[in-house]
XYZ file of N, CA and C in Angstrom:
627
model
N 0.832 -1.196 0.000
C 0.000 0.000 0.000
C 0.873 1.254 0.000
N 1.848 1.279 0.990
C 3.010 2.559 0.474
C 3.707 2.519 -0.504
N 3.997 1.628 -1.345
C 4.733 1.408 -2.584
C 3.694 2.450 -3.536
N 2.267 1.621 -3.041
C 1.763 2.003 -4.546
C 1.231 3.941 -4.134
N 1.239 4.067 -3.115
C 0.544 5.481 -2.947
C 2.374 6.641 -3.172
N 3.582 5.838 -2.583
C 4.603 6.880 -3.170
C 4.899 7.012 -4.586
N 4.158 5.457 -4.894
C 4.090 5.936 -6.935
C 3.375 6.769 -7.081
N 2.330 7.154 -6.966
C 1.456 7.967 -6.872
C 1.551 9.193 -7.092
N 2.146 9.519 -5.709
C 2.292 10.611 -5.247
C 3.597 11.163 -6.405
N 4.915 10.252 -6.467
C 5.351 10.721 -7.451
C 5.197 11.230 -9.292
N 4.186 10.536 -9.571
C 2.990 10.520 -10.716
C 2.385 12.229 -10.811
N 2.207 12.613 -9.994
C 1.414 13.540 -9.460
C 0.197 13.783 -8.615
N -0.314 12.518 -7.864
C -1.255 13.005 -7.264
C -2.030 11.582 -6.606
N -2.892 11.551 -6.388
C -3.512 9.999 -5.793
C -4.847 10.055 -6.289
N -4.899 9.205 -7.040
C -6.006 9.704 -7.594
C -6.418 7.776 -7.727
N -7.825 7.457 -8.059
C -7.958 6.081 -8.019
C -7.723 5.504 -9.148
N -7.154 5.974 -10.076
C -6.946 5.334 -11.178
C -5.134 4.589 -10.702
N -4.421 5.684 -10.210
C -2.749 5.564 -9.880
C -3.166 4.607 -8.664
N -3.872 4.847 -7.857
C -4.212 3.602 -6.646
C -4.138 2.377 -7.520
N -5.124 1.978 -8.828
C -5.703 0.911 -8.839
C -4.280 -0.001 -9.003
N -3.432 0.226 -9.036
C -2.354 -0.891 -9.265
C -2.150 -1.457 -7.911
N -2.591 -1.332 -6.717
C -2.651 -1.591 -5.874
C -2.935 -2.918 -5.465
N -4.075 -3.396 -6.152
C -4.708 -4.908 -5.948
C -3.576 -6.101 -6.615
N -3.034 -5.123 -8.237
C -2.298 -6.044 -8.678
C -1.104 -6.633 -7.691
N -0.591 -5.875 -7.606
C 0.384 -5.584 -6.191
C 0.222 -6.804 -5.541
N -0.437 -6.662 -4.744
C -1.068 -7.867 -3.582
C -1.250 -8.730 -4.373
N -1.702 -9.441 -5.405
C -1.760 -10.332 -5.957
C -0.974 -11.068 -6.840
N 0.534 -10.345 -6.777
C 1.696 -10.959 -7.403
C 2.836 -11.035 -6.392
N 2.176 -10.652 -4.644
C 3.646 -10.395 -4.182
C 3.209 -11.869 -2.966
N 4.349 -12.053 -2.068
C 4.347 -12.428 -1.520
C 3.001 -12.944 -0.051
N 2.253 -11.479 0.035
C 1.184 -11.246 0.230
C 0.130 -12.546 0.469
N -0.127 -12.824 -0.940
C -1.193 -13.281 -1.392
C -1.039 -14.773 -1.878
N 0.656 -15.293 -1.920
C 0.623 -16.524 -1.858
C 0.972 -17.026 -0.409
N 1.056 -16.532 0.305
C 1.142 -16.406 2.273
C -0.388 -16.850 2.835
N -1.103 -15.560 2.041
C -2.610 -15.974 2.792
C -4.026 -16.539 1.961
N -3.479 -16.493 0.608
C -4.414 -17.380 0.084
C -5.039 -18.735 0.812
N -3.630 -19.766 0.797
C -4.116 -20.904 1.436
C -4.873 -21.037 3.142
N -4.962 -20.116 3.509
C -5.787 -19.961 4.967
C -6.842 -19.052 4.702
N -7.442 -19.171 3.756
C -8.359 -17.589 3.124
C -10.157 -18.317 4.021
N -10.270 -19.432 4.193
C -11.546 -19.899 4.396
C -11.098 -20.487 6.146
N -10.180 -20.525 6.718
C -9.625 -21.116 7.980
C -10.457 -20.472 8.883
N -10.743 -18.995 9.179
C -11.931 -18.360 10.027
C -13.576 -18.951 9.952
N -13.790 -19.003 8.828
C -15.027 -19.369 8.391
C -15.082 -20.576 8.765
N -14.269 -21.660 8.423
C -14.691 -22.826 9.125
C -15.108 -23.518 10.408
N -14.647 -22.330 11.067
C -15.342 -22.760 12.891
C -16.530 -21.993 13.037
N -17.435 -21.766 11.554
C -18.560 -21.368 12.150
C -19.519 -22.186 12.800
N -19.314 -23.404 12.778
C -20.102 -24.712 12.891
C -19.774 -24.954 14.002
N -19.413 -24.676 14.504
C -18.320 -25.135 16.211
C -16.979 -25.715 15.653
N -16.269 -26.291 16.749
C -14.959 -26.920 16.984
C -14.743 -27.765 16.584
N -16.054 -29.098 16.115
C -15.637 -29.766 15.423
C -15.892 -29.953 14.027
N -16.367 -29.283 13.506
C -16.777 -29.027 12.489
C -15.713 -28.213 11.478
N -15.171 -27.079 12.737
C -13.879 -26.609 12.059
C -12.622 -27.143 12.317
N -12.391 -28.086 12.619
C -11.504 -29.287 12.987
C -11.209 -29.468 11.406
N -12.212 -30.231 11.435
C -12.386 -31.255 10.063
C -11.813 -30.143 8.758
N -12.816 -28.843 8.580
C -12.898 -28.145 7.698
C -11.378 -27.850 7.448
N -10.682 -26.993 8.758
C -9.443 -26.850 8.415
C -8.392 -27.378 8.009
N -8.376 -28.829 8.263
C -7.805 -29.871 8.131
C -7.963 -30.334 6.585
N -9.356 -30.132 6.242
C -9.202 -30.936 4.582
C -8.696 -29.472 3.893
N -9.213 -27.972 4.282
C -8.404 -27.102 3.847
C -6.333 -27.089 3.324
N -6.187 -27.732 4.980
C -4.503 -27.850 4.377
C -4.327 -28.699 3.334
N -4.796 -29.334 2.947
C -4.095 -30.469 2.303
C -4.894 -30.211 0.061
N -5.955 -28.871 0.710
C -6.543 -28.821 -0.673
C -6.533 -27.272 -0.996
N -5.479 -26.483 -0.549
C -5.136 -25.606 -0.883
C -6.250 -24.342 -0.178
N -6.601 -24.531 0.769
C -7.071 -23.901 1.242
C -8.810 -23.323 1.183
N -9.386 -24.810 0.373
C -10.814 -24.627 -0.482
C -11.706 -24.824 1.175
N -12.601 -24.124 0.755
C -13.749 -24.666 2.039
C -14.675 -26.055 2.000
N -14.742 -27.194 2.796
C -14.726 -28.905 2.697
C -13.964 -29.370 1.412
N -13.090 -28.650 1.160
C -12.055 -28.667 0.133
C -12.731 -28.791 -1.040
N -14.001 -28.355 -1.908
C -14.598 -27.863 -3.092
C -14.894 -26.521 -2.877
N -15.298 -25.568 -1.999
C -15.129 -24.407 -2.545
C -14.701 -23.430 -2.612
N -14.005 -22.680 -3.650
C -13.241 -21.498 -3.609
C -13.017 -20.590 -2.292
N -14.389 -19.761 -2.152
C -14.943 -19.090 -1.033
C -15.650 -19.850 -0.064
N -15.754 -19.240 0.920
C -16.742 -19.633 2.201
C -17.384 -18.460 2.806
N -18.322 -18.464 2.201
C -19.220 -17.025 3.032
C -19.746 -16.733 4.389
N -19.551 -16.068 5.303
C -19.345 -15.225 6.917
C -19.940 -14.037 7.202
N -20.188 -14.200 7.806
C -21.011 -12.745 8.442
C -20.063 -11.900 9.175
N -20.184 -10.798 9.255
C -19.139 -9.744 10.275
C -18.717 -10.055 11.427
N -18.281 -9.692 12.423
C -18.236 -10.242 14.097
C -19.143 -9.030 14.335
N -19.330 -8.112 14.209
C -20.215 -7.834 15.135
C -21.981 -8.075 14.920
N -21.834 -8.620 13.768
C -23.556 -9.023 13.603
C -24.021 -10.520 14.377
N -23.153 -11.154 14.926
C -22.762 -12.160 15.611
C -23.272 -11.908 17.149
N -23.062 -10.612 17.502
C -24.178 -10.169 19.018
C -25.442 -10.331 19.249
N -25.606 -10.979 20.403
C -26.565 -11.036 20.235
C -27.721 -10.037 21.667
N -28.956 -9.683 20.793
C -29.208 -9.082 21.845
C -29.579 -9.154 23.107
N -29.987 -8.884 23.920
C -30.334 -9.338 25.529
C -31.952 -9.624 25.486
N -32.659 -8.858 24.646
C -34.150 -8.808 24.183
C -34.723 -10.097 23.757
N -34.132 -10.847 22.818
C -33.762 -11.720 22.167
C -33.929 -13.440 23.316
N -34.645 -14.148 23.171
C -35.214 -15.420 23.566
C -33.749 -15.771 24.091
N -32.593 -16.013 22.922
C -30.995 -16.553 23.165
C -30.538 -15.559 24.081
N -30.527 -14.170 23.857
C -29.742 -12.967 25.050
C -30.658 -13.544 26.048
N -31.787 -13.541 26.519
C -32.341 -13.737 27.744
C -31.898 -14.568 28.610
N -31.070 -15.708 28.049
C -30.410 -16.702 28.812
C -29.017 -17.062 29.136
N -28.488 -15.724 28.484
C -27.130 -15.126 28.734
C -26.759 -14.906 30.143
N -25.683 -15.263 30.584
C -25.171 -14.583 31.767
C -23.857 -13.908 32.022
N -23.917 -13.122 31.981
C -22.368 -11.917 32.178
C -21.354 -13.036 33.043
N -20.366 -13.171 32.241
C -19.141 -14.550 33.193
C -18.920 -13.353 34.292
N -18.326 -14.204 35.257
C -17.981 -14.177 36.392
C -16.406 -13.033 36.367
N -15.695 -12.175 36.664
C -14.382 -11.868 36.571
C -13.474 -12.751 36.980
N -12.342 -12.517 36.245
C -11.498 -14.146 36.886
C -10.813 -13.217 37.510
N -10.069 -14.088 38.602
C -9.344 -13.398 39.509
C -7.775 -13.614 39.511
N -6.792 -12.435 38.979
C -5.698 -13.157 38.706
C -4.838 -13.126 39.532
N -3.856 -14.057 39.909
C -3.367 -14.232 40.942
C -1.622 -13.578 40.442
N -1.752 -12.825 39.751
C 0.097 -12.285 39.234
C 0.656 -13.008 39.006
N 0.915 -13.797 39.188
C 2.210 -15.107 39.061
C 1.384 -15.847 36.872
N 0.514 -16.773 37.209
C 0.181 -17.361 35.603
C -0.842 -16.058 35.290
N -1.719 -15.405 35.893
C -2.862 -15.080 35.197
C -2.681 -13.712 35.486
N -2.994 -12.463 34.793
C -2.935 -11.193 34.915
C -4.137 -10.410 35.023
N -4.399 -8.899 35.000
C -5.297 -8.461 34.706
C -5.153 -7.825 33.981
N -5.558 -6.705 32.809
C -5.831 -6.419 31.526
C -4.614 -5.556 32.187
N -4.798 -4.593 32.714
C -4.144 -3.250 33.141
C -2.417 -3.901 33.013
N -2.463 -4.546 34.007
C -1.038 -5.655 34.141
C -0.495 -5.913 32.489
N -1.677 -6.634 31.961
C -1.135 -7.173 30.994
C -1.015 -5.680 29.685
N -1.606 -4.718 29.813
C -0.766 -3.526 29.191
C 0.346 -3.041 29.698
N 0.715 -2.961 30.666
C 1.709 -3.012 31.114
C 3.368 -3.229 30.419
N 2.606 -4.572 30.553
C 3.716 -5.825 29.958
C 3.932 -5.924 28.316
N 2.884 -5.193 27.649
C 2.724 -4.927 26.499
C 3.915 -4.030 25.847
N 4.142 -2.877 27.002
C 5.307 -2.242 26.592
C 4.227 -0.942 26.133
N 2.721 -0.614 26.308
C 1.892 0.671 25.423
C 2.127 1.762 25.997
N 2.853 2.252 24.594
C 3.110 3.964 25.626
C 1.877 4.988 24.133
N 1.709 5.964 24.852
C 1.109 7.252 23.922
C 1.431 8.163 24.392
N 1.288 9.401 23.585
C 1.479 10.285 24.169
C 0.276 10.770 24.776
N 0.062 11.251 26.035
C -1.304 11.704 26.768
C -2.027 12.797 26.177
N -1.320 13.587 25.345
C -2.116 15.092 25.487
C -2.169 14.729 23.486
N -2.205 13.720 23.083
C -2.396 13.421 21.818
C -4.175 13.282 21.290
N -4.557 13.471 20.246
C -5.796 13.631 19.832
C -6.175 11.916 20.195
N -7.677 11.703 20.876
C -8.189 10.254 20.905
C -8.037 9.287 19.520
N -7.551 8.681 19.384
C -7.128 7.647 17.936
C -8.470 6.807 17.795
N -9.472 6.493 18.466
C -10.549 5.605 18.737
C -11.818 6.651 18.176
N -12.183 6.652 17.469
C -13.308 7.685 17.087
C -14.633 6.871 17.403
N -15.363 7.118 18.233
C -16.989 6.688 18.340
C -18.178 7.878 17.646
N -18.879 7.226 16.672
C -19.460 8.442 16.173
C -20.459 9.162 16.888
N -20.836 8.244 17.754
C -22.281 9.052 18.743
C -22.153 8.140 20.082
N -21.743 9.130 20.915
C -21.696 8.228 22.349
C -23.581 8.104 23.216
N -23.730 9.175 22.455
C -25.810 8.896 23.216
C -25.966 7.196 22.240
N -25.259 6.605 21.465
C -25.462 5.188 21.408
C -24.969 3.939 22.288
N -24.355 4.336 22.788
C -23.506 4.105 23.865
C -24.097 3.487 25.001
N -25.306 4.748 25.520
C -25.963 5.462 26.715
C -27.173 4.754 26.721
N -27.703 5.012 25.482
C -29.118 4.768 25.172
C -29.649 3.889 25.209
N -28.888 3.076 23.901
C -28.891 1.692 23.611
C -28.431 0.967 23.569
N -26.937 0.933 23.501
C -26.171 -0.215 23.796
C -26.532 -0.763 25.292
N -26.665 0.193 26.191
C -26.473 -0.441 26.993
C -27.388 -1.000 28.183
N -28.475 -1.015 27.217
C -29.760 -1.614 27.405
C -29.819 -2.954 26.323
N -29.611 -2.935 25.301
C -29.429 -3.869 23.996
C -28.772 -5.010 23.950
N -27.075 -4.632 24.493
C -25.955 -5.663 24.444
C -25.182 -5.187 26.321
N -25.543 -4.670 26.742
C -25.207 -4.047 27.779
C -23.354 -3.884 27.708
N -23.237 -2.792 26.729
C -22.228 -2.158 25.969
C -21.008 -3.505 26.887
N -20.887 -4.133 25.861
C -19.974 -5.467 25.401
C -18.298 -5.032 25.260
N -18.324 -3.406 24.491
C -16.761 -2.884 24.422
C -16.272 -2.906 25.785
N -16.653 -3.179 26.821
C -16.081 -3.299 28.046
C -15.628 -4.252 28.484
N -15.797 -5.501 27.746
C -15.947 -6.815 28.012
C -14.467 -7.428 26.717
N -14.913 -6.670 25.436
C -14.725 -7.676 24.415
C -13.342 -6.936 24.453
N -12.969 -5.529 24.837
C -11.543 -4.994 24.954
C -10.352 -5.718 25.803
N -9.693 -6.312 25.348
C -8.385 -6.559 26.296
C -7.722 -5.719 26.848
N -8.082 -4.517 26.966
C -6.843 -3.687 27.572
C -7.809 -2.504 28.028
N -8.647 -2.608 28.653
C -9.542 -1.972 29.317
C -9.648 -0.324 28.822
N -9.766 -0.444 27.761
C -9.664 1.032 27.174
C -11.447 2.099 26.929
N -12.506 0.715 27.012
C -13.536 1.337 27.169
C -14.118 1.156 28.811
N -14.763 2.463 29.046
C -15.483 2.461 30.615
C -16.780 3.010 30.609
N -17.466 2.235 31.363
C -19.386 3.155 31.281
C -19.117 3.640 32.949
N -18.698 4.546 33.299
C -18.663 5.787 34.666
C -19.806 6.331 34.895
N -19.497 6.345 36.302
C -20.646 7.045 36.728
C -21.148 8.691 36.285
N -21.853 9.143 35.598
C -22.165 10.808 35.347
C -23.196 11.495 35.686
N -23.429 11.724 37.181
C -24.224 12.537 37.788
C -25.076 13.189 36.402
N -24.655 13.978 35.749
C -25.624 15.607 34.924
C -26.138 14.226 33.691
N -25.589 12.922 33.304
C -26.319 12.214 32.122
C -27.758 11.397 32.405
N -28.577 11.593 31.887
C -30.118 10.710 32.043
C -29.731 9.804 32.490
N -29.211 8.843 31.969
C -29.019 7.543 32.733
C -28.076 7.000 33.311
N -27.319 8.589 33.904
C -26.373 7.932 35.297
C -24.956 7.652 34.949
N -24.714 7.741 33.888
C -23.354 7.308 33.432
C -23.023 7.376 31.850
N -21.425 7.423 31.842
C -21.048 8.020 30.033
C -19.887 7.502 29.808
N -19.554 7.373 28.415
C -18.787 6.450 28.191
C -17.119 7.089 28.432
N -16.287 6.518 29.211
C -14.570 6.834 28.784
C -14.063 6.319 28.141
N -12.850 6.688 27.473
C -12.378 6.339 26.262
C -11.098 6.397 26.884
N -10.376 5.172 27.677
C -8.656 5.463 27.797
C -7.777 4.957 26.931
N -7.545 6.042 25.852
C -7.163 6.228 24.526
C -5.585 4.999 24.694
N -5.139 5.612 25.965
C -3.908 5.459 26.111
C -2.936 3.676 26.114
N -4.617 2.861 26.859
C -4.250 1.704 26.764
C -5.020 0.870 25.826
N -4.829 1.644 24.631
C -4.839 0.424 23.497
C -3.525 -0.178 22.805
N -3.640 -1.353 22.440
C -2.778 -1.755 22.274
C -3.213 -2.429 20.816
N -3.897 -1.439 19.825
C -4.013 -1.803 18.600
C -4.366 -3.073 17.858
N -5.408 -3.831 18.710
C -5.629 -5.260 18.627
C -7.246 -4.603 17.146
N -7.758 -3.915 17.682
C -8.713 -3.293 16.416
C -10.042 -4.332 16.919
N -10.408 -4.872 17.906
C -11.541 -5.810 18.022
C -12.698 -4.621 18.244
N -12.525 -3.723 18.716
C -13.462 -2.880 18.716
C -13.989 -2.281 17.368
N -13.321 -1.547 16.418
C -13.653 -1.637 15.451
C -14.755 -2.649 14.606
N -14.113 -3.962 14.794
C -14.410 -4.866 14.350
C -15.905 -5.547 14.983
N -15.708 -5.003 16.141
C -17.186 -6.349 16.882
C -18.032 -5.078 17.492
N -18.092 -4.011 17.289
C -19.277 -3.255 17.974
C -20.248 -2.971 17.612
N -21.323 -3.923 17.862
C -22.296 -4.098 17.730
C -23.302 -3.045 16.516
N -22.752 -1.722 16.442
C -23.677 -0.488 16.117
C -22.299 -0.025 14.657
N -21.295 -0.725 15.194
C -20.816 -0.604 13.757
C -20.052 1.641 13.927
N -19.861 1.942 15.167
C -19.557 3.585 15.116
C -18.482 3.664 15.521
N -17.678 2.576 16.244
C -16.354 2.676 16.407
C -15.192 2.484 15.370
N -14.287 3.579 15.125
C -13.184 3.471 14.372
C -11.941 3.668 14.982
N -10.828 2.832 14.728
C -9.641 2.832 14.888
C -8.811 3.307 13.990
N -8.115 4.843 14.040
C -7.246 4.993 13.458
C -6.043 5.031 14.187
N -4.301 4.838 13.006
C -3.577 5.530 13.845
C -3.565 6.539 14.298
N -2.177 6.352 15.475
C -2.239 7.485 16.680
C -1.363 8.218 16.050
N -1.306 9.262 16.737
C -0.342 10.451 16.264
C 1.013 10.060 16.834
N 2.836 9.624 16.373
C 3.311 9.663 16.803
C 4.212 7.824 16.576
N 3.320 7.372 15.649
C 3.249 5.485 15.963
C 3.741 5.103 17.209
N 2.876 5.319 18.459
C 2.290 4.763 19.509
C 1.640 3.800 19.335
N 1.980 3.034 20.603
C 1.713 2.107 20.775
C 2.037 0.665 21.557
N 1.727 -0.482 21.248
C 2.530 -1.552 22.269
C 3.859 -1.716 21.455
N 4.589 -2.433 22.499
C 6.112 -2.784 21.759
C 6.535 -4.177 22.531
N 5.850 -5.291 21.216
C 5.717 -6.356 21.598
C 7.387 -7.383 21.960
N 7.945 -6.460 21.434
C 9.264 -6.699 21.751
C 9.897 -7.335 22.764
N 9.440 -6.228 23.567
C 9.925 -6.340 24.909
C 9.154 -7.617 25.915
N 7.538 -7.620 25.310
C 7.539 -8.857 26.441
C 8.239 -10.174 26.422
């Protein structure tokens, strides 16, 4: 993607025509003979564990086809995968228990950013864009009983207490301990969370653990 946008840019400009060499790109480089053969490996544990046992398994050996005849394997998003609390299946949901970590094998999120090595700079613009936090407030957390609190590893979303808000509480955003995993993006339910980079390439520095 920087190859093809400093052609670009040297071309004169970025425009989608100078982009479009882009796909070719990926599809002659290293890229794309790396992840072709695992292209259906997610999709196959939609069935459960054993089902994607099997699937993945005839995958290796047939180039990566789904029950090894087809090309593609079609999936739904992760976050359309929530389910709601309203909902016959949410009704019989129960919020797990917190595990309790004892420092030595098991950590807690905070700990385990820590150990991550995530630095930012503090007084840097929020990198996490939510487009409407009254979704947050309203409905999430009546709906899915806002899940970004749950589904974050690194405790970067918080529903706080807020005296002056209708319903008592508003969302925090601690910009600082993400550690660029992007599941939020990816699984929130309402689809308003975006992850961009941070100002500065901040971030974890997996290095070190």
């Amino acid at each position: 993607a920087a190859e093809t946008i400093f052609e670009a840019l040297q071309d004169g400009g970025v425009t989608a025509g100078r982009l479009a060499a882009y796909p070719e790109k990926v599809e002659s480089s290293w890229i794309k003979e790396e992840l072709w053969p695992v292209r259906n490996f997610h999709q196959a544990f939609d069935h459960g564990l054993a089902a994607g046992m099997v699937q993945a398994g005839v995958g290796l050996v047939t180039g990566g086809r789904g029950w090894g005849v087809l090309d593609r394997v079609g999936t739904k998003p992760g976050h359309e995968r929530m389910i709601p609390l309203d909902t016959p299946e949410g009704a019989r949901l129960r919020r797990p228990e917190p595990v309790k970590a004892d420092g030595q094998l098991t950590f807690d999120r905070l700990a385990d950013v820590y150990h991550s090595g995530t630095a930012h700079d503090e007084d840097q613009p929020v990198h996490l864009l939510v487009a409407d936090t009254d979704i947050c407030i309203y409905h999430c957390a009546v709906e899915y009983a806002n899940p970004c609190q749950r589904f974050c590893p690194a405790a970067v979303y918080e529903m706080v207490p807020e005296p002056d808000s209708p319903t008592g509480q508003r969302l925090q955003i601690n910009a600082s301990n993400c550690v660029h995993c992007k599941t939020c993006d990816i699984m929130d339910p309402y689809g308003i969370i975006t992850w961009v980079p941070p100002e500065g390439g901040g971030g974890p520095n997996y290095g070190k653990m």
